[in-house]
Amino acid sequence: MIEKPRKRRRPFLRAMLLVGFLVILAGGIVVGLQLTRDRVDLRPQSEALLSQIADGKAAEVYAGGSPTFQELMLAERFVEIAETMNETLGPFVRTIDVLDSQLIDGASGRTARVVLRLKFKKATTTGQFSYQKLGGKWRLLGLSVKVPDNLRETYEAIEYDPARTRAPREVVTKARNIGRALEKGDLDAIYAVMSPPFRQSVSRSDLDQLIVARTRSLGKIERMLDVLSSTQNRKKDRAEVSAVLQFAEAKATMHLAFIKSERGDWLLSRMQIPYPGAGP
């Protein structure tokens, strides 16, 4: 059964806005934000990112992002958002003007924010980009691009396409099984359903360390509660599920990504459990 998409009057690309603003705020939650008088020109870097997205290289943009950005956003979802942006606005053409620029010193170190007036093939609009300085380099922390009113219906038709509104039932069932395995501490069962590339990047001991780190801070995993959302891509070979995990001392949102194997099985391709207040 496919859930009927709901009309949502939102002026920004939804998930991109969320990522951008959550990360901007993250630096000031504990000690507050401090604006500096220094200046940095992030226009060329932002233009390069938009050109990569227009060329279908969103995965490369994601790979070059900051660890915080990658914690907040699954790679598969970011690629979907980039595809939606391309379909809605058309290819990026040029920057018209720099509207605002800020350097911020906060709990997460030095971050920067730039607001640009942008020209795409189908419209002129504004975009916000945030960056974090790591190892002497500015790495993407978040971004948002405004959808003009005259393209909002186009955006909603693409973003809320019924064909990718919900993940297959089999995927949601696998997500629930992963939740039960976490309750029991059966990480072998989770490792068994991980895709080969995921296993190459995350070892069995890495999986242990992730769970140990979360339970040390949040207490024992008691159970998986509600499934918040599920989506699949247009090709129907990738899917995502977000669900609430109840720890002894807090609740956290778990994000799972799945990929369909050549045999037709759904395998876990990514698992993220951000600390409460850090995730989308």
PDB file of C-alpha atoms in Angstrom:
ATOM      1  CA  MET A   1       0.000   0.000   0.000  1.00  0.00           C
ATOM      2  CA  ILE A   2       1.435   3.365  -1.002  1.00  0.00           C
ATOM      3  CA  GLU A   3       0.819   6.346   1.217  1.00  0.00           C
ATOM      4  CA  LYS A   4      -0.654   9.291  -0.643  1.00  0.00           C
ATOM      5  CA  PRO A   5       1.836  12.172  -0.701  1.00  0.00           C
ATOM      6  CA  ARG A   6       0.792  15.243   1.207  1.00  0.00           C
ATOM      7  CA  LYS A   7       1.102  18.751  -0.105  1.00  0.00           C
ATOM      8  CA  ARG A   8       3.584  20.688   1.985  1.00  0.00           C
ATOM      9  CA  ARG A   9       3.955  24.416   1.595  1.00  0.00           C
ATOM     10  CA  ARG A  10       7.643  24.694   2.308  1.00  0.00           C
ATOM     11  CA  PRO A  11       9.785  27.247   0.475  1.00  0.00           C
ATOM     12  CA  PHE A  12      13.043  25.298   0.759  1.00  0.00           C
ATOM     13  CA  LEU A  13      14.297  21.933  -0.387  1.00  0.00           C
ATOM     14  CA  ARG A  14      13.215  20.241   2.807  1.00  0.00           C
ATOM     15  CA  ALA A  15      16.083  17.976   3.839  1.00  0.00           C
ATOM     16  CA  MET A  16      18.768  20.347   2.601  1.00  0.00           C
ATOM     17  CA  LEU A  17      17.330  23.148   4.719  1.00  0.00           C
ATOM     18  CA  LEU A  18      17.261  20.834   7.718  1.00  0.00           C
ATOM     19  CA  VAL A  19      20.862  19.791   7.353  1.00  0.00           C
ATOM     20  CA  GLY A  20      22.068  23.320   6.795  1.00  0.00           C
ATOM     21  CA  PHE A  21      20.421  24.858   9.812  1.00  0.00           C
ATOM     22  CA  LEU A  22      20.983  21.998  12.233  1.00  0.00           C
ATOM     23  CA  VAL A  23      24.697  22.125  11.591  1.00  0.00           C
ATOM     24  CA  ILE A  24      24.878  25.903  11.840  1.00  0.00           C
ATOM     25  CA  LEU A  25      23.224  25.700  15.255  1.00  0.00           C
ATOM     26  CA  ALA A  26      25.308  22.774  16.437  1.00  0.00           C
ATOM     27  CA  GLY A  27      28.341  24.980  17.006  1.00  0.00           C
ATOM     28  CA  GLY A  28      26.513  27.171  19.481  1.00  0.00           C
ATOM     29  CA  ILE A  29      24.370  24.808  21.520  1.00  0.00           C
ATOM     30  CA  VAL A  30      26.867  24.502  24.380  1.00  0.00           C
ATOM     31  CA  VAL A  31      29.011  27.639  24.440  1.00  0.00           C
ATOM     32  CA  GLY A  32      27.208  29.948  22.044  1.00  0.00           C
ATOM     33  CA  LEU A  33      28.238  31.376  18.707  1.00  0.00           C
ATOM     34  CA  GLN A  34      30.820  34.101  18.329  1.00  0.00           C
ATOM     35  CA  LEU A  35      30.972  36.017  15.068  1.00  0.00           C
ATOM     36  CA  THR A  36      34.454  37.099  14.016  1.00  0.00           C
ATOM     37  CA  ARG A  37      35.559  40.028  11.880  1.00  0.00           C
ATOM     38  CA  ASP A  38      37.692  37.819   9.656  1.00  0.00           C
ATOM     39  CA  ARG A  39      36.623  37.263   6.067  1.00  0.00           C
ATOM     40  CA  VAL A  40      36.839  34.233   3.828  1.00  0.00           C
ATOM     41  CA  ASP A  41      35.736  33.924   0.196  1.00  0.00           C
ATOM     42  CA  LEU A  42      33.735  30.708  -0.105  1.00  0.00           C
ATOM     43  CA  ARG A  43      31.981  31.685  -3.312  1.00  0.00           C
ATOM     44  CA  PRO A  44      34.342  29.683  -5.602  1.00  0.00           C
ATOM     45  CA  GLN A  45      34.048  26.578  -3.437  1.00  0.00           C
ATOM     46  CA  SER A  46      30.252  26.839  -3.322  1.00  0.00           C
ATOM     47  CA  GLU A  47      30.094  27.285  -7.094  1.00  0.00           C
ATOM     48  CA  ALA A  48      32.287  24.223  -7.557  1.00  0.00           C
ATOM     49  CA  LEU A  49      29.932  22.148  -5.377  1.00  0.00           C
ATOM     50  CA  LEU A  50      26.897  23.250  -7.382  1.00  0.00           C
ATOM     51  CA  SER A  51      28.685  22.445 -10.642  1.00  0.00           C
ATOM     52  CA  GLN A  52      29.503  18.964  -9.349  1.00  0.00           C
ATOM     53  CA  ILE A  53      25.871  18.426  -8.382  1.00  0.00           C
ATOM     54  CA  ALA A  54      24.749  19.617 -11.827  1.00  0.00           C
ATOM     55  CA  ASP A  55      27.170  17.109 -13.397  1.00  0.00           C
ATOM     56  CA  GLY A  56      25.647  14.234 -11.411  1.00  0.00           C
ATOM     57  CA  LYS A  57      28.564  14.044  -8.968  1.00  0.00           C
ATOM     58  CA  ALA A  58      26.623  14.513  -5.739  1.00  0.00           C
ATOM     59  CA  ALA A  59      28.259  11.397  -4.281  1.00  0.00           C
ATOM     60  CA  GLU A  60      31.653  13.087  -4.651  1.00  0.00           C
ATOM     61  CA  VAL A  61      30.331  16.214  -2.934  1.00  0.00           C
ATOM     62  CA  TYR A  62      29.101  14.048  -0.075  1.00  0.00           C
ATOM     63  CA  ALA A  63      32.429  12.208   0.203  1.00  0.00           C
ATOM     64  CA  GLY A  64      34.255  15.524   0.552  1.00  0.00           C
ATOM     65  CA  GLY A  65      31.911  16.827   3.247  1.00  0.00           C
ATOM     66  CA  SER A  66      32.741  17.124   6.926  1.00  0.00           C
ATOM     67  CA  PRO A  67      32.248  14.136   9.259  1.00  0.00           C
ATOM     68  CA  THR A  68      29.440  16.052  10.975  1.00  0.00           C
ATOM     69  CA  PHE A  69      27.646  16.525   7.665  1.00  0.00           C
ATOM     70  CA  GLN A  70      27.988  12.810   6.888  1.00  0.00           C
ATOM     71  CA  GLU A  71      26.669  11.923  10.341  1.00  0.00           C
ATOM     72  CA  LEU A  72      23.547  13.998   9.791  1.00  0.00           C
ATOM     73  CA  MET A  73      22.799  12.922   6.225  1.00  0.00           C
ATOM     74  CA  LEU A  74      22.902   9.516   4.549  1.00  0.00           C
ATOM     75  CA  ALA A  75      24.792   9.478   1.259  1.00  0.00           C
ATOM     76  CA  GLU A  76      21.873   7.936  -0.621  1.00  0.00           C
ATOM     77  CA  ARG A  77      19.486  10.614   0.617  1.00  0.00           C
ATOM     78  CA  PHE A  78      21.864  13.416  -0.311  1.00  0.00           C
ATOM     79  CA  VAL A  79      22.122  12.068  -3.858  1.00  0.00           C
ATOM     80  CA  GLU A  80      18.313  11.935  -4.060  1.00  0.00           C
ATOM     81  CA  ILE A  81      18.076  15.544  -2.885  1.00  0.00           C
ATOM     82  CA  ALA A  82      20.658  16.619  -5.458  1.00  0.00           C
ATOM     83  CA  GLU A  83      18.693  14.871  -8.216  1.00  0.00           C
ATOM     84  CA  THR A  84      15.524  16.641  -7.082  1.00  0.00           C
ATOM     85  CA  MET A  85      17.322  19.982  -7.131  1.00  0.00           C
ATOM     86  CA  ASN A  86      18.604  19.349 -10.661  1.00  0.00           C
ATOM     87  CA  GLU A  87      15.159  18.357 -11.918  1.00  0.00           C
ATOM     88  CA  THR A  88      13.456  21.308 -10.233  1.00  0.00           C
ATOM     89  CA  LEU A  89      15.896  24.141 -10.947  1.00  0.00           C
ATOM     90  CA  GLY A  90      17.902  22.806 -13.859  1.00  0.00           C
ATOM     91  CA  PRO A  91      21.711  23.011 -14.071  1.00  0.00           C
ATOM     92  CA  PHE A  92      23.590  25.657 -12.103  1.00  0.00           C
ATOM     93  CA  VAL A  93      24.678  28.572 -14.325  1.00  0.00           C
ATOM     94  CA  ARG A  94      26.478  31.187 -12.210  1.00  0.00           C
ATOM     95  CA  THR A  95      26.526  33.256  -9.027  1.00  0.00           C
ATOM     96  CA  ILE A  96      24.897  36.665  -9.330  1.00  0.00           C
ATOM     97  CA  ASP A  97      25.899  38.118  -5.965  1.00  0.00           C
ATOM     98  CA  VAL A  98      27.186  37.357  -2.463  1.00  0.00           C
ATOM     99  CA  LEU A  99      24.387  38.412  -0.092  1.00  0.00           C
ATOM    100  CA  ASP A 100      25.982  37.574   3.253  1.00  0.00           C
ATOM    101  CA  SER A 101      29.099  35.956   4.692  1.00  0.00           C
ATOM    102  CA  GLN A 102      29.993  35.062   8.286  1.00  0.00           C
ATOM    103  CA  LEU A 103      32.767  33.339  10.192  1.00  0.00           C
ATOM    104  CA  ILE A 104      31.697  31.667  13.424  1.00  0.00           C
ATOM    105  CA  ASP A 105      33.738  30.317  16.339  1.00  0.00           C
ATOM    106  CA  GLY A 106      31.811  27.763  18.383  1.00  0.00           C
ATOM    107  CA  ALA A 107      31.947  24.422  20.149  1.00  0.00           C
ATOM    108  CA  SER A 108      32.639  22.591  16.883  1.00  0.00           C
ATOM    109  CA  GLY A 109      35.536  24.907  15.995  1.00  0.00           C
ATOM    110  CA  ARG A 110      35.595  27.451  13.207  1.00  0.00           C
ATOM    111  CA  THR A 111      32.672  27.390  10.802  1.00  0.00           C
ATOM    112  CA  ALA A 112      31.592  29.696   8.008  1.00  0.00           C
ATOM    113  CA  ARG A 113      28.340  30.577   6.305  1.00  0.00           C
ATOM    114  CA  VAL A 114      27.744  32.237   2.948  1.00  0.00           C
ATOM    115  CA  VAL A 115      24.469  33.263   1.272  1.00  0.00           C
ATOM    116  CA  LEU A 116      24.525  33.570  -2.520  1.00  0.00           C
ATOM    117  CA  ARG A 117      22.151  34.804  -5.179  1.00  0.00           C
ATOM    118  CA  LEU A 118      22.215  31.990  -7.733  1.00  0.00           C
ATOM    119  CA  LYS A 119      21.149  31.587 -11.335  1.00  0.00           C
ATOM    120  CA  PHE A 120      19.990  28.155 -12.471  1.00  0.00           C
ATOM    121  CA  LYS A 121      18.669  27.287 -15.925  1.00  0.00           C
ATOM    122  CA  LYS A 122      15.024  27.455 -14.802  1.00  0.00           C
ATOM    123  CA  ALA A 123      15.141  30.116 -12.092  1.00  0.00           C
ATOM    124  CA  THR A 124      17.079  32.640 -10.046  1.00  0.00           C
ATOM    125  CA  THR A 125      17.074  31.968  -6.306  1.00  0.00           C
ATOM    126  CA  THR A 126      19.168  32.030  -3.119  1.00  0.00           C
ATOM    127  CA  GLY A 127      21.315  29.371  -1.504  1.00  0.00           C
ATOM    128  CA  GLN A 128      23.043  29.063   1.857  1.00  0.00           C
ATOM    129  CA  PHE A 129      26.221  27.078   2.425  1.00  0.00           C
ATOM    130  CA  SER A 130      27.965  26.280   5.698  1.00  0.00           C
ATOM    131  CA  TYR A 131      31.473  24.920   6.090  1.00  0.00           C
ATOM    132  CA  GLN A 132      33.719  23.619   8.850  1.00  0.00           C
ATOM    133  CA  LYS A 133      37.478  24.151   8.844  1.00  0.00           C
ATOM    134  CA  LEU A 134      39.270  20.838   9.303  1.00  0.00           C
ATOM    135  CA  GLY A 135      42.965  20.282   8.697  1.00  0.00           C
ATOM    136  CA  GLY A 136      43.266  23.688   7.104  1.00  0.00           C
ATOM    137  CA  LYS A 137      40.492  22.987   4.579  1.00  0.00           C
ATOM    138  CA  TRP A 138      36.894  24.178   4.425  1.00  0.00           C
ATOM    139  CA  ARG A 139      34.603  21.148   4.199  1.00  0.00           C
ATOM    140  CA  LEU A 140      30.860  21.191   3.571  1.00  0.00           C
ATOM    141  CA  LEU A 141      28.771  21.300   6.714  1.00  0.00           C
ATOM    142  CA  GLY A 142      25.340  21.948   5.238  1.00  0.00           C
ATOM    143  CA  LEU A 143      23.449  23.681   2.465  1.00  0.00           C
ATOM    144  CA  SER A 144      19.991  24.874   1.507  1.00  0.00           C
ATOM    145  CA  VAL A 145      18.542  26.133  -1.767  1.00  0.00           C
ATOM    146  CA  LYS A 146      15.258  28.025  -1.937  1.00  0.00           C
ATOM    147  CA  VAL A 147      12.607  26.801  -4.349  1.00  0.00           C
ATOM    148  CA  PRO A 148      10.909  29.763  -6.083  1.00  0.00           C
ATOM    149  CA  ASP A 149       7.129  29.919  -5.829  1.00  0.00           C
ATOM    150  CA  ASN A 150       6.658  29.319  -9.550  1.00  0.00           C
ATOM    151  CA  LEU A 151       8.521  25.990  -9.303  1.00  0.00           C
ATOM    152  CA  ARG A 152       7.043  24.747  -6.039  1.00  0.00           C
ATOM    153  CA  GLU A 153       4.473  22.469  -7.668  1.00  0.00           C
ATOM    154  CA  THR A 154       7.214  20.995  -9.849  1.00  0.00           C
ATOM    155  CA  TYR A 155       9.344  20.385  -6.761  1.00  0.00           C
ATOM    156  CA  GLU A 156       6.519  18.777  -4.800  1.00  0.00           C
ATOM    157  CA  ALA A 157       5.610  16.488  -7.701  1.00  0.00           C
ATOM    158  CA  ILE A 158       9.209  15.253  -7.838  1.00  0.00           C
ATOM    159  CA  GLU A 159       9.954  15.120  -4.115  1.00  0.00           C
ATOM    160  CA  TYR A 160       6.688  13.422  -3.159  1.00  0.00           C
ATOM    161  CA  ASP A 161       6.562  10.978  -6.058  1.00  0.00           C
ATOM    162  CA  PRO A 162       4.391   8.066  -4.761  1.00  0.00           C
ATOM    163  CA  ALA A 163       6.776   5.564  -6.354  1.00  0.00           C
ATOM    164  CA  ARG A 164       9.425   6.439  -3.795  1.00  0.00           C
ATOM    165  CA  THR A 165       7.351   7.597  -0.845  1.00  0.00           C
ATOM    166  CA  ARG A 166       7.743   4.394   1.150  1.00  0.00           C
ATOM    167  CA  ALA A 167      10.245   1.582   1.272  1.00  0.00           C
ATOM    168  CA  PRO A 168       9.063  -1.975   0.507  1.00  0.00           C
ATOM    169  CA  ARG A 169       7.571  -3.881   3.425  1.00  0.00           C
ATOM    170  CA  GLU A 170      10.506  -6.294   3.317  1.00  0.00           C
ATOM    171  CA  VAL A 171      12.900  -3.426   4.039  1.00  0.00           C
ATOM    172  CA  VAL A 172      10.855  -2.164   6.990  1.00  0.00           C
ATOM    173  CA  THR A 173      10.735  -5.729   8.346  1.00  0.00           C
ATOM    174  CA  LYS A 174      14.524  -5.966   8.087  1.00  0.00           C
ATOM    175  CA  ALA A 175      14.824  -2.662   9.923  1.00  0.00           C
ATOM    176  CA  ARG A 176      12.630  -4.006  12.727  1.00  0.00           C
ATOM    177  CA  ASN A 177      14.750  -7.164  12.863  1.00  0.00           C
ATOM    178  CA  ILE A 178      17.847  -5.005  13.251  1.00  0.00           C
ATOM    179  CA  GLY A 179      16.098  -3.215  16.107  1.00  0.00           C
ATOM    180  CA  ARG A 180      15.388  -6.544  17.820  1.00  0.00           C
ATOM    181  CA  ALA A 181      18.990  -7.624  17.317  1.00  0.00           C
ATOM    182  CA  LEU A 182      20.153  -4.426  19.002  1.00  0.00           C
ATOM    183  CA  GLU A 183      17.814  -5.106  21.929  1.00  0.00           C
ATOM    184  CA  LYS A 184      19.385  -8.556  22.374  1.00  0.00           C
ATOM    185  CA  GLY A 185      22.927  -7.360  21.751  1.00  0.00           C
ATOM    186  CA  ASP A 186      23.136  -9.749  18.797  1.00  0.00           C
ATOM    187  CA  LEU A 187      25.499  -7.781  16.584  1.00  0.00           C
ATOM    188  CA  ASP A 188      26.408 -10.905  14.617  1.00  0.00           C
ATOM    189  CA  ALA A 189      22.872 -10.907  13.207  1.00  0.00           C
ATOM    190  CA  ILE A 190      23.335  -7.317  12.038  1.00  0.00           C
ATOM    191  CA  TYR A 191      26.752  -7.997  10.550  1.00  0.00           C
ATOM    192  CA  ALA A 192      25.286 -10.945   8.645  1.00  0.00           C
ATOM    193  CA  VAL A 193      22.899  -8.690   6.668  1.00  0.00           C
ATOM    194  CA  MET A 194      25.458  -5.980   5.874  1.00  0.00           C
ATOM    195  CA  SER A 195      26.415  -5.460   2.234  1.00  0.00           C
ATOM    196  CA  PRO A 196      29.991  -6.396   1.182  1.00  0.00           C
ATOM    197  CA  PRO A 197      31.064  -2.731   0.718  1.00  0.00           C
ATOM    198  CA  PHE A 198      29.644  -1.877   4.159  1.00  0.00           C
ATOM    199  CA  ARG A 199      31.610  -4.740   5.700  1.00  0.00           C
ATOM    200  CA  GLN A 200      34.761  -3.488   4.036  1.00  0.00           C
ATOM    201  CA  SER A 201      34.343  -0.039   5.561  1.00  0.00           C
ATOM    202  CA  VAL A 202      32.972  -1.154   8.955  1.00  0.00           C
ATOM    203  CA  SER A 203      34.504  -4.177  10.648  1.00  0.00           C
ATOM    204  CA  ARG A 204      32.794  -6.295  13.263  1.00  0.00           C
ATOM    205  CA  SER A 205      34.859  -4.558  15.967  1.00  0.00           C
ATOM    206  CA  ASP A 206      33.871  -1.142  14.548  1.00  0.00           C
ATOM    207  CA  LEU A 207      30.233  -2.145  14.953  1.00  0.00           C
ATOM    208  CA  ASP A 208      30.929  -3.137  18.554  1.00  0.00           C
ATOM    209  CA  GLN A 209      32.585   0.209  19.229  1.00  0.00           C
ATOM    210  CA  LEU A 210      29.632   2.142  17.793  1.00  0.00           C
ATOM    211  CA  ILE A 211      27.131   0.379  20.040  1.00  0.00           C
ATOM    212  CA  VAL A 212      29.403   0.533  23.093  1.00  0.00           C
ATOM    213  CA  ALA A 213      29.864   4.283  22.611  1.00  0.00           C
ATOM    214  CA  ARG A 214      26.117   4.883  22.391  1.00  0.00           C
ATOM    215  CA  THR A 215      25.182   2.647  25.334  1.00  0.00           C
ATOM    216  CA  ARG A 216      27.915   4.182  27.481  1.00  0.00           C
ATOM    217  CA  SER A 217      26.311   7.591  26.990  1.00  0.00           C
ATOM    218  CA  LEU A 218      22.631   6.686  26.706  1.00  0.00           C
ATOM    219  CA  GLY A 219      22.285   3.437  28.636  1.00  0.00           C
ATOM    220  CA  LYS A 220      21.181  -0.001  27.486  1.00  0.00           C
ATOM    221  CA  ILE A 221      19.152  -0.315  24.289  1.00  0.00           C
ATOM    222  CA  GLU A 222      15.682  -1.341  25.442  1.00  0.00           C
ATOM    223  CA  ARG A 223      13.676  -1.530  22.222  1.00  0.00           C
ATOM    224  CA  MET A 224      12.952   0.024  18.860  1.00  0.00           C
ATOM    225  CA  LEU A 225       9.854   2.203  18.929  1.00  0.00           C
ATOM    226  CA  ASP A 226       8.168   3.871  15.964  1.00  0.00           C
ATOM    227  CA  VAL A 227       9.333   3.807  12.373  1.00  0.00           C
ATOM    228  CA  LEU A 228       9.429   7.524  11.571  1.00  0.00           C
ATOM    229  CA  SER A 229       9.863   7.340   7.820  1.00  0.00           C
ATOM    230  CA  SER A 230      10.854   5.101   4.942  1.00  0.00           C
ATOM    231  CA  THR A 231      11.758   5.918   1.348  1.00  0.00           C
ATOM    232  CA  GLN A 232      13.058   4.257  -1.772  1.00  0.00           C
ATOM    233  CA  ASN A 233      14.750   5.646  -4.881  1.00  0.00           C
ATOM    234  CA  ARG A 234      13.333   5.772  -8.382  1.00  0.00           C
ATOM    235  CA  LYS A 235      15.235   2.692  -9.520  1.00  0.00           C
ATOM    236  CA  LYS A 236      13.831   0.833  -6.507  1.00  0.00           C
ATOM    237  CA  ASP A 237      17.227  -0.633  -5.679  1.00  0.00           C
ATOM    238  CA  ARG A 238      17.938   1.519  -2.609  1.00  0.00           C
ATOM    239  CA  ALA A 239      15.839   2.329   0.431  1.00  0.00           C
ATOM    240  CA  GLU A 240      16.088   4.056   3.789  1.00  0.00           C
ATOM    241  CA  VAL A 241      14.330   3.696   7.127  1.00  0.00           C
ATOM    242  CA  SER A 242      14.451   6.006  10.160  1.00  0.00           C
ATOM    243  CA  ALA A 243      13.215   4.712  13.506  1.00  0.00           C
ATOM    244  CA  VAL A 244      13.303   5.665  17.178  1.00  0.00           C
ATOM    245  CA  LEU A 245      15.526   3.658  19.516  1.00  0.00           C
ATOM    246  CA  GLN A 246      14.648   3.680  23.207  1.00  0.00           C
ATOM    247  CA  PHE A 247      17.764   3.641  25.379  1.00  0.00           C
ATOM    248  CA  ALA A 248      17.601   3.433  29.165  1.00  0.00           C
ATOM    249  CA  GLU A 249      18.243   7.153  29.548  1.00  0.00           C
ATOM    250  CA  ALA A 250      17.125   8.722  26.274  1.00  0.00           C
ATOM    251  CA  LYS A 251      15.668   8.236  22.820  1.00  0.00           C
ATOM    252  CA  ALA A 252      17.689   8.474  19.611  1.00  0.00           C
ATOM    253  CA  THR A 253      16.839   8.236  15.924  1.00  0.00           C
ATOM    254  CA  MET A 254      18.459   5.397  13.988  1.00  0.00           C
ATOM    255  CA  HIS A 255      18.972   5.811  10.243  1.00  0.00           C
ATOM    256  CA  LEU A 256      19.340   2.688   8.104  1.00  0.00           C
ATOM    257  CA  ALA A 257      20.089   2.462   4.390  1.00  0.00           C
ATOM    258  CA  PHE A 258      19.602  -0.674   2.292  1.00  0.00           C
ATOM    259  CA  ILE A 259      20.708  -1.746  -1.164  1.00  0.00           C
ATOM    260  CA  LYS A 260      19.195  -4.482  -3.304  1.00  0.00           C
ATOM    261  CA  SER A 261      21.649  -7.233  -4.227  1.00  0.00           C
ATOM    262  CA  GLU A 262      21.824  -8.976  -7.605  1.00  0.00           C
ATOM    263  CA  ARG A 263      19.906 -11.864  -6.038  1.00  0.00           C
ATOM    264  CA  GLY A 264      17.121  -9.523  -4.989  1.00  0.00           C
ATOM    265  CA  ASP A 265      17.943  -9.487  -1.265  1.00  0.00           C
ATOM    266  CA  TRP A 266      17.943  -6.225   0.648  1.00  0.00           C
ATOM    267  CA  LEU A 267      21.271  -5.699   2.432  1.00  0.00           C
ATOM    268  CA  LEU A 268      22.210  -3.094   5.029  1.00  0.00           C
ATOM    269  CA  SER A 269      24.486  -0.499   3.411  1.00  0.00           C
ATOM    270  CA  ARG A 270      24.705   2.067   6.219  1.00  0.00           C
ATOM    271  CA  MET A 271      23.690   2.430   9.866  1.00  0.00           C
ATOM    272  CA  GLN A 272      23.833   5.660  11.832  1.00  0.00           C
ATOM    273  CA  ILE A 273      22.721   6.379  15.385  1.00  0.00           C
ATOM    274  CA  PRO A 274      23.399  10.091  16.028  1.00  0.00           C
ATOM    275  CA  TYR A 275      23.300  11.313  19.601  1.00  0.00           C
ATOM    276  CA  PRO A 276      19.952  12.871  20.592  1.00  0.00           C
ATOM    277  CA  GLY A 277      19.678  16.397  19.222  1.00  0.00           C
ATOM    278  CA  ALA A 278      22.377  15.860  16.593  1.00  0.00           C
ATOM    279  CA  GLY A 279      20.458  14.053  13.877  1.00  0.00           C
ATOM    280  CA  PRO A 280      17.807  15.131  11.401  1.00  0.00           C
TER     281      PRO A 280
END
